[in-house]
PDB file of C-alpha atoms and ligand atoms in Angstrom:
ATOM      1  CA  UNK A   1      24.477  18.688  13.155  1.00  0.00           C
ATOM      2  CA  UNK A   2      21.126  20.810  13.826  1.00  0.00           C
ATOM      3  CA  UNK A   3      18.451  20.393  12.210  1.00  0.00           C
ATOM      4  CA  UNK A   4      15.448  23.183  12.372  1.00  0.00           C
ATOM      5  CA  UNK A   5      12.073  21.534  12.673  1.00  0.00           C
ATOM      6  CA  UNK A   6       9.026  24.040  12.046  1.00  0.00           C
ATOM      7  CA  UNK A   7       5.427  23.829  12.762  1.00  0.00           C
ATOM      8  CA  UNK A   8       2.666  25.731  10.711  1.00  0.00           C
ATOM      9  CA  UNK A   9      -0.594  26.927  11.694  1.00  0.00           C
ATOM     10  CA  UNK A  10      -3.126  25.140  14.062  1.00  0.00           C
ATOM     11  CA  UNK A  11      -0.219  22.393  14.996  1.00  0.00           C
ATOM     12  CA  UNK A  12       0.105  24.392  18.500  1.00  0.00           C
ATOM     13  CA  UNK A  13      -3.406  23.121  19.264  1.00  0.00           C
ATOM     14  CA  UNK A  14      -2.203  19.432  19.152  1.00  0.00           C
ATOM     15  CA  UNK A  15      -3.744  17.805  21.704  1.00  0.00           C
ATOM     16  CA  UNK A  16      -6.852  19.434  22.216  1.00  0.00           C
ATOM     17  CA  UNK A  17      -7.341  19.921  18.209  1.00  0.00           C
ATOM     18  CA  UNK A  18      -9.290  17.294  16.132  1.00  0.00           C
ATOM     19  CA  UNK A  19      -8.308  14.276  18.431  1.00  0.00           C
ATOM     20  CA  UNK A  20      -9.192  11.812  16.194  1.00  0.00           C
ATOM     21  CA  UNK A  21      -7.719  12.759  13.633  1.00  0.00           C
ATOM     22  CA  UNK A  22      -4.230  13.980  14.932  1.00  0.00           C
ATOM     23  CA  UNK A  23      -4.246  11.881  18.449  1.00  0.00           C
ATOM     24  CA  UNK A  24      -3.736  13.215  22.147  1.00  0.00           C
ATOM     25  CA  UNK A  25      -0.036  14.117  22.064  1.00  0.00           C
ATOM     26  CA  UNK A  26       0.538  17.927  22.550  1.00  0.00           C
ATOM     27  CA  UNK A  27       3.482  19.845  20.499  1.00  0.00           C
ATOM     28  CA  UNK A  28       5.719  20.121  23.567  1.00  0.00           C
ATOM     29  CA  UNK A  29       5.343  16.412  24.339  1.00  0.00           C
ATOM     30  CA  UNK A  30       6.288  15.641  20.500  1.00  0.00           C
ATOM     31  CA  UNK A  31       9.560  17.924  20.612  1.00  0.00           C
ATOM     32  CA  UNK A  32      10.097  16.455  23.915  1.00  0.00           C
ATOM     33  CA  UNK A  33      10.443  13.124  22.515  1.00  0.00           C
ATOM     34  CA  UNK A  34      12.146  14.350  19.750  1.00  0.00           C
ATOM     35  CA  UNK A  35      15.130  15.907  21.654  1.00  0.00           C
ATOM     36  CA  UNK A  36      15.452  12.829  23.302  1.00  0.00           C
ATOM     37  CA  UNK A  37      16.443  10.484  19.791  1.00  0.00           C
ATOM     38  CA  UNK A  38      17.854  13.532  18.645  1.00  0.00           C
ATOM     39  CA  UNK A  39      20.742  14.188  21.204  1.00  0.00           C
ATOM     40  CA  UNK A  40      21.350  10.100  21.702  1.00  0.00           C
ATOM     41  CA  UNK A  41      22.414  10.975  17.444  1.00  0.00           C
ATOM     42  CA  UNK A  42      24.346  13.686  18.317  1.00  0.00           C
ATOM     43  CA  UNK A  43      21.744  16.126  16.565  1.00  0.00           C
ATOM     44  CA  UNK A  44      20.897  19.397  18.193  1.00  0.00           C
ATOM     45  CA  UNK A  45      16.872  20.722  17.412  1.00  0.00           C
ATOM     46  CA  UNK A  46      15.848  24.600  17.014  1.00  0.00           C
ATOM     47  CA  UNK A  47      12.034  24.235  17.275  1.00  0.00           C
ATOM     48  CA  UNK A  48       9.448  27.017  15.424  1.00  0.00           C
ATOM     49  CA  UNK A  49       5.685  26.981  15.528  1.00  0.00           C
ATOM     50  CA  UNK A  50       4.300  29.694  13.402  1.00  0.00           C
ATOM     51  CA  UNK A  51       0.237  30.414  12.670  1.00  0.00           C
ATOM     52  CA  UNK A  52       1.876  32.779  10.120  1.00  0.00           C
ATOM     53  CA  UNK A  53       3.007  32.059   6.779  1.00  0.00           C
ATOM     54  CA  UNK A  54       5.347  35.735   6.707  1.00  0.00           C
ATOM     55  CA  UNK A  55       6.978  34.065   9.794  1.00  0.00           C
ATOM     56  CA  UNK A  56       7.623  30.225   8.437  1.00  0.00           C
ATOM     57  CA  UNK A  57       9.344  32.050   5.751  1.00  0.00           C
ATOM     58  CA  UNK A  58      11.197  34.408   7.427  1.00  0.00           C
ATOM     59  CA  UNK A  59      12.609  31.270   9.217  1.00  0.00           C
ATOM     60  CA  UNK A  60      13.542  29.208   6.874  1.00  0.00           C
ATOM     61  CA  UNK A  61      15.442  32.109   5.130  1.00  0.00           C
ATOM     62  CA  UNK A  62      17.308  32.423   8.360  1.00  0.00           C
ATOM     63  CA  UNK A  63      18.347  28.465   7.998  1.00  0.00           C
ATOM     64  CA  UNK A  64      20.738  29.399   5.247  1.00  0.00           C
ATOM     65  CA  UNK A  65      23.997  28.757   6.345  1.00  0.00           C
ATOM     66  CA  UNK A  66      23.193  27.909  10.335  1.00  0.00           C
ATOM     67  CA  UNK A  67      21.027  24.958   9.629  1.00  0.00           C
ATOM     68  CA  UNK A  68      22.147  21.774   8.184  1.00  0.00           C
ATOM     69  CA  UNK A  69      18.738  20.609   7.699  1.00  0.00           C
ATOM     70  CA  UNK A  70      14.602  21.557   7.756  1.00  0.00           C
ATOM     71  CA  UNK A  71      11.965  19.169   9.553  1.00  0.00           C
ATOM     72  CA  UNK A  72       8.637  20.866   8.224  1.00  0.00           C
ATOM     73  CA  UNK A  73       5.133  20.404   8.993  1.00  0.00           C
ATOM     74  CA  UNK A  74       3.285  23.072   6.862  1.00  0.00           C
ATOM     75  CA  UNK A  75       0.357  22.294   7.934  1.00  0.00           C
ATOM     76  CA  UNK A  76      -2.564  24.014   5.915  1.00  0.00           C
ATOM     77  CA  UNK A  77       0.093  26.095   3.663  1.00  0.00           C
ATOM     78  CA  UNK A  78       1.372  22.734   2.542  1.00  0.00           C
ATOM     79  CA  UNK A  79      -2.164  23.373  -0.122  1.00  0.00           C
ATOM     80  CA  UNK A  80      -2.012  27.032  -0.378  1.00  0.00           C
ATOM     81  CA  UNK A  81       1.478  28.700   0.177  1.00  0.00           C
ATOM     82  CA  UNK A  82       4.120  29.283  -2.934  1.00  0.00           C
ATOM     83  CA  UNK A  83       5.788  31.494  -0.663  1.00  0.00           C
ATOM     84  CA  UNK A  84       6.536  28.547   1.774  1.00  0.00           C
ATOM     85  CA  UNK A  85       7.508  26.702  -1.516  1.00  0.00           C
ATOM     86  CA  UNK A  86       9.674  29.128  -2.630  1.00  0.00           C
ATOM     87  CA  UNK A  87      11.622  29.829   0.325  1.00  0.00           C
ATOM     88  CA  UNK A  88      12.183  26.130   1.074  1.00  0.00           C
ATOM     89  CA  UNK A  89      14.080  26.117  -2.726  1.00  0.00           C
ATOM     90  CA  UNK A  90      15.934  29.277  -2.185  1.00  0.00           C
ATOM     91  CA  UNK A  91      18.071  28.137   0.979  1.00  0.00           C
ATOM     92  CA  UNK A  92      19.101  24.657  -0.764  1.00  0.00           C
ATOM     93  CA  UNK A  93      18.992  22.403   2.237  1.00  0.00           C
ATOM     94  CA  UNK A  94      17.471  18.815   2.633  1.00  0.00           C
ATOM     95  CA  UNK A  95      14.370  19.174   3.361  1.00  0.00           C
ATOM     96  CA  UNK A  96      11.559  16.508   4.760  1.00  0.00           C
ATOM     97  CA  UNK A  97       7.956  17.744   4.942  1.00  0.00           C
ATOM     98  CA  UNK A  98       5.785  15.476   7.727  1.00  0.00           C
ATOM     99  CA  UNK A  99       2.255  15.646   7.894  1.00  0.00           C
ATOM    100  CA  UNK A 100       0.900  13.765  11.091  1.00  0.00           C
ATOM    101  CA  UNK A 101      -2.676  12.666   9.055  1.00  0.00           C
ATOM    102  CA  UNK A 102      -2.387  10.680   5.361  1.00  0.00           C
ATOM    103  CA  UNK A 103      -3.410  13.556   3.670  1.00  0.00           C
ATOM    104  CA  UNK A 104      -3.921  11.089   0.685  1.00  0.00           C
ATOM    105  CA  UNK A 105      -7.180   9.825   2.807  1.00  0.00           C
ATOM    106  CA  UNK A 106      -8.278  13.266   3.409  1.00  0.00           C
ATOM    107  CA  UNK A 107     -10.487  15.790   1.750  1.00  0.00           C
ATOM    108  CA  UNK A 108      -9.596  15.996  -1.806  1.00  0.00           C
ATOM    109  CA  UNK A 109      -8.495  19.646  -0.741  1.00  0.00           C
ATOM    110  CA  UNK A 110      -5.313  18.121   1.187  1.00  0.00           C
ATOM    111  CA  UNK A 111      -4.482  15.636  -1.406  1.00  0.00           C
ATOM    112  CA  UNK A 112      -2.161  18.025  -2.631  1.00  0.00           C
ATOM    113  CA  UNK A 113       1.099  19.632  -1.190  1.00  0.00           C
ATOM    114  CA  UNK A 114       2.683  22.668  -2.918  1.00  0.00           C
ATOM    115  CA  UNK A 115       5.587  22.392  -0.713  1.00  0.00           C
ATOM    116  CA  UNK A 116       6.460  19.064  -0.996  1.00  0.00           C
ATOM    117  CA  UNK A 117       7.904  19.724  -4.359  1.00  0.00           C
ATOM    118  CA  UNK A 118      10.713  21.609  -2.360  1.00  0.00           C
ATOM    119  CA  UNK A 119      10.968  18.285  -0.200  1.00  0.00           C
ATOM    120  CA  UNK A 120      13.305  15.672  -0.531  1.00  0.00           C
ATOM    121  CA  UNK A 121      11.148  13.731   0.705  1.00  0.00           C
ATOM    122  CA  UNK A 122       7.545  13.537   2.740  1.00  0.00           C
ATOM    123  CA  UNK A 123       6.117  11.467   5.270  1.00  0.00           C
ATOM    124  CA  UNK A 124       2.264  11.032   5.939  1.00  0.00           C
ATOM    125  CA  UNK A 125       0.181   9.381   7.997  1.00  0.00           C
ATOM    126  CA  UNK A 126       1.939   7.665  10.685  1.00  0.00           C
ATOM    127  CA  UNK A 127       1.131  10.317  13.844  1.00  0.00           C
ATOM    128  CA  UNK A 128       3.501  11.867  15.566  1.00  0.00           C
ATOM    129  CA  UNK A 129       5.864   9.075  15.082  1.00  0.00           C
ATOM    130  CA  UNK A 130       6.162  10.702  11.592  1.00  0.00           C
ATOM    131  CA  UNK A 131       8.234  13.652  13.169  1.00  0.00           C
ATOM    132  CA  UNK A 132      10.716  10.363  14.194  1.00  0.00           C
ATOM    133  CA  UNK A 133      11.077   9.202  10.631  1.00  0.00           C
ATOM    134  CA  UNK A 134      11.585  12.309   9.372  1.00  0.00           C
ATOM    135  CA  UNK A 135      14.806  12.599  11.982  1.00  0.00           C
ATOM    136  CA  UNK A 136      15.944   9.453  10.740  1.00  0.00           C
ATOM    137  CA  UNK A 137      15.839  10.003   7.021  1.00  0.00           C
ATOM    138  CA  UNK A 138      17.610  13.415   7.752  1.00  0.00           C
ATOM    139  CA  UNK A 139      20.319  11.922   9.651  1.00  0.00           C
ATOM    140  CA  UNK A 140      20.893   9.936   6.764  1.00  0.00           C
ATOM    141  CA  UNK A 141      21.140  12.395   4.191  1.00  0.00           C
ATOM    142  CA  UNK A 142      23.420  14.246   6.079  1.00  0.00           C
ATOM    143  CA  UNK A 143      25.527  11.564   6.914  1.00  0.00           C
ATOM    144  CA  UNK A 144      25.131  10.499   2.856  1.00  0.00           C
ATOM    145  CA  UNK A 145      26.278  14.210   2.393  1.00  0.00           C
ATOM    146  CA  UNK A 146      29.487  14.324   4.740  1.00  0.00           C
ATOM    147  CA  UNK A 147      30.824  11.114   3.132  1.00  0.00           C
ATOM    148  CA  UNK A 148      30.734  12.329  -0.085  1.00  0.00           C
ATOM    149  CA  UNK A 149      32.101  15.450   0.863  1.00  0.00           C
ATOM    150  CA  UNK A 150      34.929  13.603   2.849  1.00  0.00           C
ATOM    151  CA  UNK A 151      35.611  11.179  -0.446  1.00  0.00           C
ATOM    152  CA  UNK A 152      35.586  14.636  -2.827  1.00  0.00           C
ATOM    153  CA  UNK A 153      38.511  15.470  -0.573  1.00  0.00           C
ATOM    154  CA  UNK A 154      40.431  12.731  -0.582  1.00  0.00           C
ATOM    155  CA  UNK A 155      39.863  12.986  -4.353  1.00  0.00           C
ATOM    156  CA  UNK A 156      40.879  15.969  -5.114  1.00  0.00           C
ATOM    157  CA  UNK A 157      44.157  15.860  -2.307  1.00  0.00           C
ATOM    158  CA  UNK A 158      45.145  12.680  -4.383  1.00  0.00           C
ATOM    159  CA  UNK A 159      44.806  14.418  -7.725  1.00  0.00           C
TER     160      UNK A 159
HETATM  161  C1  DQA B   1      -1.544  18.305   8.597  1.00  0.00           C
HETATM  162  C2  DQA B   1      -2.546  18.074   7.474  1.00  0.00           C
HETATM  163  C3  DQA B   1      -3.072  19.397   6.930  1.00  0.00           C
HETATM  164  O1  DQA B   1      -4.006  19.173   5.892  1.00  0.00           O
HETATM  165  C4  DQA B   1      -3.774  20.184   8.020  1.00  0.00           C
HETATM  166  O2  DQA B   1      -4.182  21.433   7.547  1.00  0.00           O
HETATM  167  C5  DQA B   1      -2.950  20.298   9.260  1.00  0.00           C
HETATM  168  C6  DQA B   1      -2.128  19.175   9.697  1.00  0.00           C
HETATM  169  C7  DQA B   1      -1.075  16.992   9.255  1.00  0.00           C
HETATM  170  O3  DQA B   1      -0.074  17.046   9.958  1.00  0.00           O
HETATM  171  O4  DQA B   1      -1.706  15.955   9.095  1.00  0.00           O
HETATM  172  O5  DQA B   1      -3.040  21.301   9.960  1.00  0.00           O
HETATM  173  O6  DQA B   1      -0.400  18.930   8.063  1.00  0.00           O
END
């Protein structure tokens, strides 16, 4: 299974950015960690940092059909970008939008995520740990996914 996990603008400055707010942990030592729990699952990664919201959705478009999943942090477009929003509907994949800060806490500003209406779910707050539960609750959608794939067959062989 590979999942694509994509980083919007300002999350390459992780690390030195806003400390106290987003922690010490750079983006390379959160994939890092990441491809570690991930290939123990058997899940393979494709990482994508983009300032540029043109570029996040020219890569999600290119997830149709060689992705089984999305890992997104939209970062700032999460409040601005339709675009983001609609490409993450058009390629009809599960979907789980992390944010690293509660963005419920924040600004009123960040209180709201356009994309997370093309999530199946979102996770906020919990650091970079986040990124972890969002691996976790996409390995079990996918697994949800194959089963009832594997029971339609059996279904319709028996029929
Ligand atoms: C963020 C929250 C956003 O409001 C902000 O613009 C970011 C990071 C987070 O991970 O907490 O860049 O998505």
């Amino acid at each position: 299974m590979k999942i694509a996990v994509i980083q919007g603008p300002n999350l390459n400055m992780l690390g030195a950015r806003e400390q106290h707010i987003y922690g010490p942990m750079t983006l390379d030592q959160i994939h890092e960690q990441m491809t570690g729990s991930a290939s123990q699952n058997g899940i393979e990664l494709e990482f994508f940092q983009s300032n540029l919201e043109g570029e996040i959705v020219d890569r999600i478009q290119e997830c149709m059909g060689t992705i089984d999943a999305i890992l997104i942090n939209p970062a700032a477009y999460s409040h601005t970008s339709i675009a983001i929003t609609d490409a993450l509907n058009a390629v009809s994949l599960p979907v789980v939008e992390v944010h690293i800060s509660n963005i419920y806490k924040r600004e009123e500003f960040r209180q709201k995520s356009i994309t997370a209406s093309a999530s199946t779910g979102v996770i906020t707050g919990f650091g970079p740990f986040g990124y972890h539960m969002g691996l976790i609750a996409l390995t079990q959608i996918l697994n949800e996914l194959q089963s009832s794939k594997a029971a339609k067959e059996v279904q319709a062989k028996a029929e």
